[in-house]
mmCIF file of C-alpha atoms in Angstrom:
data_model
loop_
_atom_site.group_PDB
_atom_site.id
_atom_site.type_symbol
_atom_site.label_atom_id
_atom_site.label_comp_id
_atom_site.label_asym_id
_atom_site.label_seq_id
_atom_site.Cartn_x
_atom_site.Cartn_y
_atom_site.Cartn_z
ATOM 1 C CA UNK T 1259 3.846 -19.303 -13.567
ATOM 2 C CA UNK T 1260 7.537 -19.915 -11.554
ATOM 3 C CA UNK T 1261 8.861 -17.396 -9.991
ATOM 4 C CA UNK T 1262 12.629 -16.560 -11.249
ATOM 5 C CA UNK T 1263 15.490 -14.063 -9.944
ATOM 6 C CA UNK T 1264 17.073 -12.294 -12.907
ATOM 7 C CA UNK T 1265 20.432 -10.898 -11.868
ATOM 8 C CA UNK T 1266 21.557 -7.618 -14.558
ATOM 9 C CA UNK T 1267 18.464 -7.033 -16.280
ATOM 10 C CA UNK T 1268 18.219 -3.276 -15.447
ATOM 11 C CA UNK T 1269 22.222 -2.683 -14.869
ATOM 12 C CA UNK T 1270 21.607 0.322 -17.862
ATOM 13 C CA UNK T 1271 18.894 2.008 -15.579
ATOM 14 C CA UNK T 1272 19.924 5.391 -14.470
ATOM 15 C CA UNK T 1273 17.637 5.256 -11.937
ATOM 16 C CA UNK T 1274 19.725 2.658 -10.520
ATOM 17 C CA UNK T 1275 22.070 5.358 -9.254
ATOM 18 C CA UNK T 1276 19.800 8.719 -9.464
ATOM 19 C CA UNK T 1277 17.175 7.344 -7.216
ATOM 20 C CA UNK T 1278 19.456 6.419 -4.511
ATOM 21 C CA UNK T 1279 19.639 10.797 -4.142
ATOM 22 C CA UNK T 1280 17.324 11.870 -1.969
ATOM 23 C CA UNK T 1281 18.085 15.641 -3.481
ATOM 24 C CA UNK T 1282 17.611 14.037 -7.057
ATOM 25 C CA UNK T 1283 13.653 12.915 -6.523
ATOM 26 C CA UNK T 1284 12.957 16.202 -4.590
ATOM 27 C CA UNK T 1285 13.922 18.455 -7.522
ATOM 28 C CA UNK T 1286 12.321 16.026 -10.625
ATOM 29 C CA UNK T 1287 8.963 15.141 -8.264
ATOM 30 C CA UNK T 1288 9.096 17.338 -5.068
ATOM 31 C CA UNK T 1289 6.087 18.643 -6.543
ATOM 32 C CA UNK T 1290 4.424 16.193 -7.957
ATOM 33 C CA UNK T 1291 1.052 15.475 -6.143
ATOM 34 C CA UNK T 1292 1.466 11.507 -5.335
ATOM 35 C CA UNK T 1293 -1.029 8.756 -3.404
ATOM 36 C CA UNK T 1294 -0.066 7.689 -0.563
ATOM 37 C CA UNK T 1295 -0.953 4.961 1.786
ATOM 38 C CA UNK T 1296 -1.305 5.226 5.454
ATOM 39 C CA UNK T 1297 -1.816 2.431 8.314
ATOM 40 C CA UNK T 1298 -1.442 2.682 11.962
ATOM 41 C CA UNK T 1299 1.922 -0.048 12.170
ATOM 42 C CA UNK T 1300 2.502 -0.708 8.230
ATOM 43 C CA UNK T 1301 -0.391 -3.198 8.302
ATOM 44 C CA UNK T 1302 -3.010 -2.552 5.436
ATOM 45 C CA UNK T 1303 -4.548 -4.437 3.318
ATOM 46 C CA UNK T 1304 -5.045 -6.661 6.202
ATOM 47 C CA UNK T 1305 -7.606 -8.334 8.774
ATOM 48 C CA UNK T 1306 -8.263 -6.331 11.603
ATOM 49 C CA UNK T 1307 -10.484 -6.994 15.010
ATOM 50 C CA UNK T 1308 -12.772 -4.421 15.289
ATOM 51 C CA UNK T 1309 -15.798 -4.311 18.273
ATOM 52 C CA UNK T 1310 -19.038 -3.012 16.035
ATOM 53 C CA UNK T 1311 -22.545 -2.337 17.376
ATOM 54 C CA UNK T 1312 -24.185 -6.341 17.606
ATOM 55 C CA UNK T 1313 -28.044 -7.203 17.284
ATOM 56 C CA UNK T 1314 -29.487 -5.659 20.593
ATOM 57 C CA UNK T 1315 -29.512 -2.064 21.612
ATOM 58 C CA UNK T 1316 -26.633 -2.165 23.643
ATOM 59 C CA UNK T 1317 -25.206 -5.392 22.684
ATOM 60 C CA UNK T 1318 -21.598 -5.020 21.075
ATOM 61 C CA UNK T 1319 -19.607 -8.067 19.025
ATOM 62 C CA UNK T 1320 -16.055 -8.413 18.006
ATOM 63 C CA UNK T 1321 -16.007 -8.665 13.798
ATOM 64 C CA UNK T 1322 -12.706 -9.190 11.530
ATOM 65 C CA UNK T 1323 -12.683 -7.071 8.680
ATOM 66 C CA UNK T 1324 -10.521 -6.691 6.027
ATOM 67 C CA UNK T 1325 -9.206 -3.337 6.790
ATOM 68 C CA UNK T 1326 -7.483 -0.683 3.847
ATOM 69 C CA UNK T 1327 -5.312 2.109 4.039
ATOM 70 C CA UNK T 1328 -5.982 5.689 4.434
ATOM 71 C CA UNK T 1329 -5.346 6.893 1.365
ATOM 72 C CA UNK T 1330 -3.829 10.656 1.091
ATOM 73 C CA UNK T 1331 -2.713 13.062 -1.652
ATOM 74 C CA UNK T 1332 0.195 15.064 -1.016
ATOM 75 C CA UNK T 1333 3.430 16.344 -2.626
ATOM 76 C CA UNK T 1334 5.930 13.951 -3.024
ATOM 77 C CA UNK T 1335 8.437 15.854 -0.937
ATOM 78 C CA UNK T 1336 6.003 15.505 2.088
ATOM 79 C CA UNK T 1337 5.976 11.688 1.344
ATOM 80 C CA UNK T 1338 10.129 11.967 1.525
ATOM 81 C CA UNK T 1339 9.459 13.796 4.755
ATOM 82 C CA UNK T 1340 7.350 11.867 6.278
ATOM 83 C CA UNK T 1341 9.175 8.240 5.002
ATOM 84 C CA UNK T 1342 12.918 9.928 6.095
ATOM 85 C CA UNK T 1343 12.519 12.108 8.891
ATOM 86 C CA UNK T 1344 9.241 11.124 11.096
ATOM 87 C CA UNK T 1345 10.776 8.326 12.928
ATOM 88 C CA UNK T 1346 7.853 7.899 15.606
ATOM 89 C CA UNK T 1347 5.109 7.963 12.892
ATOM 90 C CA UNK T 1348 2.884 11.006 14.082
ATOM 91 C CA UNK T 1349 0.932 10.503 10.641
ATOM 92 C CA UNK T 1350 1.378 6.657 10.557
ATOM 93 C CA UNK T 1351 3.280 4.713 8.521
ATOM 94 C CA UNK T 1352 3.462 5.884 4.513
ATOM 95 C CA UNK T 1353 3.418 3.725 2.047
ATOM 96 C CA UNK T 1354 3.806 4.632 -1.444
ATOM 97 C CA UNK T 1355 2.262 1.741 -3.399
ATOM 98 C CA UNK T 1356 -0.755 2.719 -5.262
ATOM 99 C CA UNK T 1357 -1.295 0.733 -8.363
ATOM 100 C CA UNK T 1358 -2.604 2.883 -10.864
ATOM 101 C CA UNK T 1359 -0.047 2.813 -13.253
ATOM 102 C CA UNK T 1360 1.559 5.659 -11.348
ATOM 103 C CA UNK T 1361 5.445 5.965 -12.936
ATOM 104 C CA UNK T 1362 3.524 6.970 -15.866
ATOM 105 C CA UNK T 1363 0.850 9.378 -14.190
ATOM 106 C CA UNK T 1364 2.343 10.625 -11.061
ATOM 107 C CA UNK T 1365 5.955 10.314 -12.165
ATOM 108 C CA UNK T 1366 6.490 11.326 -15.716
ATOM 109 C CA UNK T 1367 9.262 13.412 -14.792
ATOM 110 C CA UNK T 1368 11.380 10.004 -14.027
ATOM 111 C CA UNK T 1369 10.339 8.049 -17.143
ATOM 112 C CA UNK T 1370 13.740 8.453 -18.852
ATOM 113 C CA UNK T 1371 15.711 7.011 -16.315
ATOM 114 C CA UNK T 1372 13.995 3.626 -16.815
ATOM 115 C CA UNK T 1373 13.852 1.527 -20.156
ATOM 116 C CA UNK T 1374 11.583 -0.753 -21.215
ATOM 117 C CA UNK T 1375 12.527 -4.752 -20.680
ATOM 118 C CA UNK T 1376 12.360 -6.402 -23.820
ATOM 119 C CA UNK T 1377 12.324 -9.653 -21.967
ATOM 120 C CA UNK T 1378 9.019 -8.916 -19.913
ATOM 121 C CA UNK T 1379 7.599 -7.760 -23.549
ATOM 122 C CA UNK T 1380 8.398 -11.034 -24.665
ATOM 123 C CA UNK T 1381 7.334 -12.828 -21.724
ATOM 124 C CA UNK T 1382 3.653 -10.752 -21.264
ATOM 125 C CA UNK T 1383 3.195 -10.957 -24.920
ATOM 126 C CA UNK T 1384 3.262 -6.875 -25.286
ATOM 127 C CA UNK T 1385 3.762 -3.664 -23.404
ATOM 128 C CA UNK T 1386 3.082 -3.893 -19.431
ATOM 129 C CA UNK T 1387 -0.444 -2.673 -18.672
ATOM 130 C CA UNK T 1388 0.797 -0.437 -15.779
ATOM 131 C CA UNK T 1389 4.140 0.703 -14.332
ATOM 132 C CA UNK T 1390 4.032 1.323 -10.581
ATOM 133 C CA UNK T 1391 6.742 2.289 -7.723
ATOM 134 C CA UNK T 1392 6.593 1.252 -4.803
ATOM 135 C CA UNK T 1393 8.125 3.008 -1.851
ATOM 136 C CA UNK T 1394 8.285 2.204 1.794
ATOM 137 C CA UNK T 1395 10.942 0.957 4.575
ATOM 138 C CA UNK T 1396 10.522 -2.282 6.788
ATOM 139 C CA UNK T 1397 7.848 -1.619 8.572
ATOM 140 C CA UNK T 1398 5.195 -1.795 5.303
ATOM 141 C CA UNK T 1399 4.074 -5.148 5.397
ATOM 142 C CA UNK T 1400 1.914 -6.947 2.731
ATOM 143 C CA UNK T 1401 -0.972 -9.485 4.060
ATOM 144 C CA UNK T 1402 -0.793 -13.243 1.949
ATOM 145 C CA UNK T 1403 -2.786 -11.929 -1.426
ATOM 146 C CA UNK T 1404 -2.701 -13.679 -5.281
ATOM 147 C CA UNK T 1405 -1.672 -11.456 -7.754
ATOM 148 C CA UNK T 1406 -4.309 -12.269 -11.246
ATOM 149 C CA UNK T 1407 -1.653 -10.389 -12.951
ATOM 150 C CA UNK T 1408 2.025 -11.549 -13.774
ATOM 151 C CA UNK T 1409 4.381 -9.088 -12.768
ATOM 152 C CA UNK T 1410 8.410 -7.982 -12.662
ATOM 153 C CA UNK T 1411 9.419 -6.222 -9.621
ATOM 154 C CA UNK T 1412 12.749 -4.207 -9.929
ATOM 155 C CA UNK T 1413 14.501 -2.979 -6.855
ATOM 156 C CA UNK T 1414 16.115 0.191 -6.965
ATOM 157 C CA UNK T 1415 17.514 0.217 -3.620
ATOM 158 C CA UNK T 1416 17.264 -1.855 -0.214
ATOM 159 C CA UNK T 1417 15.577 -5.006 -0.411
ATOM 160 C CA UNK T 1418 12.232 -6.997 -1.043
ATOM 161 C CA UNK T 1419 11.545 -10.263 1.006
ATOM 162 C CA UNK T 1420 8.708 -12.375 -0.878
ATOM 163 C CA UNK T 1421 7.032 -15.669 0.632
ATOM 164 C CA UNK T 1422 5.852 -17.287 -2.036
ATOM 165 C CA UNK T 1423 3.843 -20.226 -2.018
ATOM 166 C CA UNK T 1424 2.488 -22.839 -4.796
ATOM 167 C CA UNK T 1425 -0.880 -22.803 -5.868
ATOM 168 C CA UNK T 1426 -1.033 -26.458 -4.466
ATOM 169 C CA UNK T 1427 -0.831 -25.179 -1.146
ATOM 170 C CA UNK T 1428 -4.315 -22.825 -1.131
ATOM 171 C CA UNK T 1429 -5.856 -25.809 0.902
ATOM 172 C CA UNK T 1430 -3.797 -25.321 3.592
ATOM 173 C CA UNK T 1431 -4.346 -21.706 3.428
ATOM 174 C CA UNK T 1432 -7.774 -21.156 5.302
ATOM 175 C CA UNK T 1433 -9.003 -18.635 2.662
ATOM 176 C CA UNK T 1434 -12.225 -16.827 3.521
ATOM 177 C CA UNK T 1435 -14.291 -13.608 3.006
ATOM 178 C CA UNK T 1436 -13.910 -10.979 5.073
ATOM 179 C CA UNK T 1437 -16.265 -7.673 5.360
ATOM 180 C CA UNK T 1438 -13.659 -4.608 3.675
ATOM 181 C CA UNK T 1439 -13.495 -1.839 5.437
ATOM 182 C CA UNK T 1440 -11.164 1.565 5.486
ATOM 183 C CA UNK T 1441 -8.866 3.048 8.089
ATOM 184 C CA UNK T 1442 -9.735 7.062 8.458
ATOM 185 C CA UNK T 1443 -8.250 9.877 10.582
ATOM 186 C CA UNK T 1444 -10.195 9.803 13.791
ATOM 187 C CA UNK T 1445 -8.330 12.668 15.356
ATOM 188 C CA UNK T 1446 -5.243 13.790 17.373
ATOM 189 C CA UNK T 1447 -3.618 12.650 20.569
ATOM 190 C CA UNK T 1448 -2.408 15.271 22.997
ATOM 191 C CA UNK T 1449 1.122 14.884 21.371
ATOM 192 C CA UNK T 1450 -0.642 15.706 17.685
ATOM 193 C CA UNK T 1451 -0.218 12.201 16.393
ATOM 194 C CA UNK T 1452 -2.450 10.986 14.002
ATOM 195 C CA UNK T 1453 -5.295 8.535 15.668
ATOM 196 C CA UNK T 1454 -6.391 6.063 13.300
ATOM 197 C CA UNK T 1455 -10.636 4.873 13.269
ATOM 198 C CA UNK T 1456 -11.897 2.084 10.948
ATOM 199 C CA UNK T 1457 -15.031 2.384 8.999
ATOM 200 C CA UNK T 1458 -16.562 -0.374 7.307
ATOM 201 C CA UNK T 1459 -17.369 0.023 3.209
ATOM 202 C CA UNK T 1460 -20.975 -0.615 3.747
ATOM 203 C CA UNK T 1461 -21.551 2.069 6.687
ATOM 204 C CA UNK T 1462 -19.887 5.175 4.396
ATOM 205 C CA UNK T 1463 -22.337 7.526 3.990
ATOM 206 C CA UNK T 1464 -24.613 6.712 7.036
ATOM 207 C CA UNK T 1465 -25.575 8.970 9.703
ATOM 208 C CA UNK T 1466 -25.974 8.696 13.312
ATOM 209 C CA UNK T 1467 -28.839 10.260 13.472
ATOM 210 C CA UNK T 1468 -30.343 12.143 10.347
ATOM 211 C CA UNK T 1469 -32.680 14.000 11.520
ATOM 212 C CA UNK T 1470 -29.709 15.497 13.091
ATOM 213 C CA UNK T 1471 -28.120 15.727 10.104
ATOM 214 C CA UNK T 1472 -24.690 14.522 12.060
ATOM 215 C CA UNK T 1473 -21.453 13.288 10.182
ATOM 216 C CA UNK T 1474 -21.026 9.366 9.113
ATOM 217 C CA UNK T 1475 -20.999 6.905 11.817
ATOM 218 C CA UNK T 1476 -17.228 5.926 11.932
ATOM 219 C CA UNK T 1477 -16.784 2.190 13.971
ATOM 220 C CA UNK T 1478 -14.503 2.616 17.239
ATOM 221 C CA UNK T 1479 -11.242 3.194 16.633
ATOM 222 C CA UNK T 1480 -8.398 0.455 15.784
ATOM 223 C CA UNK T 1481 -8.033 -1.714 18.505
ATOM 224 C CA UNK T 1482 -4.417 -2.726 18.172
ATOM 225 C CA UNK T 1483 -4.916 -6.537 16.996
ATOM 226 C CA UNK T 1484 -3.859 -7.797 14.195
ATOM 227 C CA UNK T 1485 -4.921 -11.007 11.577
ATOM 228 C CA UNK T 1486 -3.667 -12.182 8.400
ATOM 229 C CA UNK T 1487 -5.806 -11.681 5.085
ATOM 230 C CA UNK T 1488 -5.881 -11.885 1.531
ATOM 231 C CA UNK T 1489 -5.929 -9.011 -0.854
ATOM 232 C CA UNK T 1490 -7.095 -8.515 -4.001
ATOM 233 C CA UNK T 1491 -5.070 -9.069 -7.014
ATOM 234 C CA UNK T 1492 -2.595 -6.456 -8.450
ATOM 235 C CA UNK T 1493 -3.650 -4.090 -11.541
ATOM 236 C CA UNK T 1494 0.034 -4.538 -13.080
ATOM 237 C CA UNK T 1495 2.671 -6.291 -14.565
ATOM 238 C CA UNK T 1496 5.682 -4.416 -13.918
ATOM 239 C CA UNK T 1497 6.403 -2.608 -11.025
ATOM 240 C CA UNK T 1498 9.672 -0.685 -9.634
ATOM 241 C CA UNK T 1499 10.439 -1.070 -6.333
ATOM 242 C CA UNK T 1500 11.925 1.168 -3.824
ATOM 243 C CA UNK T 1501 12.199 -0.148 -0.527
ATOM 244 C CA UNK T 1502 14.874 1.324 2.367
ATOM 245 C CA UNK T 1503 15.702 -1.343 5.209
ATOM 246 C CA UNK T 1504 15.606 1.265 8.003
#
């Protein structure tokens, strides 16, 4: 359980070089339906302040709640579009970093310009349980979370910045529960951007009024503040990462 930097390990990767082509990844997976992740300022997975209805009828209360990404299924050209060319964010800030073993699902087409690491095999004690990449540019920004899973992360291209700190320090870490909720698309703003609303888990599916029969009550929309959280733990062990410094 130490951490290590392995310099060379992947030097025989193609995609070491063919990933770096935008043109490359549009032709294999321009078409390739992908997830995506979507926050309001590259903060999900993360504790949010949100004002919710309180106790009395008109009584309102500030809660933190552990707030995740809009998640959204589109083409992985859109993704390049969106990540490359929408500087101001209309849609919010994409993050491609769904952990559900996705190189092998929602990338087959790039399989063969990776190899498998004998040295994780070794280390794991058999074949990784799920291969994931991870795409995104500075402003994607992971909250303090333990991972129940070891893992090696590859970069591609760009860089990675981890803080790690030893499992001696979780005293000092102020760990508590926190109510999950998910960020959904409350609208548009007069320019056509995006607006961003938070619903918590345990109001989906609830109605204003049902008589009424009137869509889910959404909470107010994201207020702008931010917290620091902690995540659940990863599904994999090896994961590829692709992550422009913009």
């Amino acid at each position: 359980n130490r951490p290590v930097l392995i310099d060379g390990a992947i030097d025989d990767w193609k995609a070491l070089h063919m990933w770096k082509d935008e043109a490359y990844l549009r032709r294999m997976v321009g078409n390739a339906k992908v997830s995506v992740n979507f926050s309001p300022d590259g903060l999900a997975d993360a504790v949010k302040t949100q004002t919710v209805t309180g106790t009395g009828e008109s009584e309102e209360e500030a809660e933190e709640l552990f707030v995740k990404p809009l998640k959204q299924a589109m083409t992985m050209a859109s993704f390049l579009d969106a990540l490359q060319h929408d500087p101001s964010a209309k849609e919010g800030v994409p993050y491609l970093s769904e952990q559900n073993d996705s190189l092998r699902t929602e990338f087959k087409a790039l399989l063969d310009d990776v190899t498998p690491l004998q040295l994780a095999n070794e280390a794991f004690g058999g074949a990784p349980e799920a291969m994931n990449i991870w795409m995104g540019d500075s402003r994607s920004i992971s909250s303090c979370h333990a991972d129940f899973y070891e893992n090696i992360y590859c970069v591609i291209t760009g860089s990675k910045t981890f803080t790690l700190l030893p499992p001696t320090d979780v005293a000092f870490l102020h760990e508590r529960g926190y109510r999950p909720a998910t960020y959904f698309e409350a609208g548009r703003s007069h320019t056509g951007a995006r607006l961003f609303g938070i619903m918590r888990d345990c109001d989906k599916g609830k109605n204003k009024n049902k008589d009424k029969g009137e869509d889910p009550d959404p909470d107010p929309a994201y207020d702008g503040e931010e917290g620091e959280g902690r995540e659940g733990g990863d599904e994999g062990a090896f994961e590829v990462d692709v992550d422009e410094d913009m």
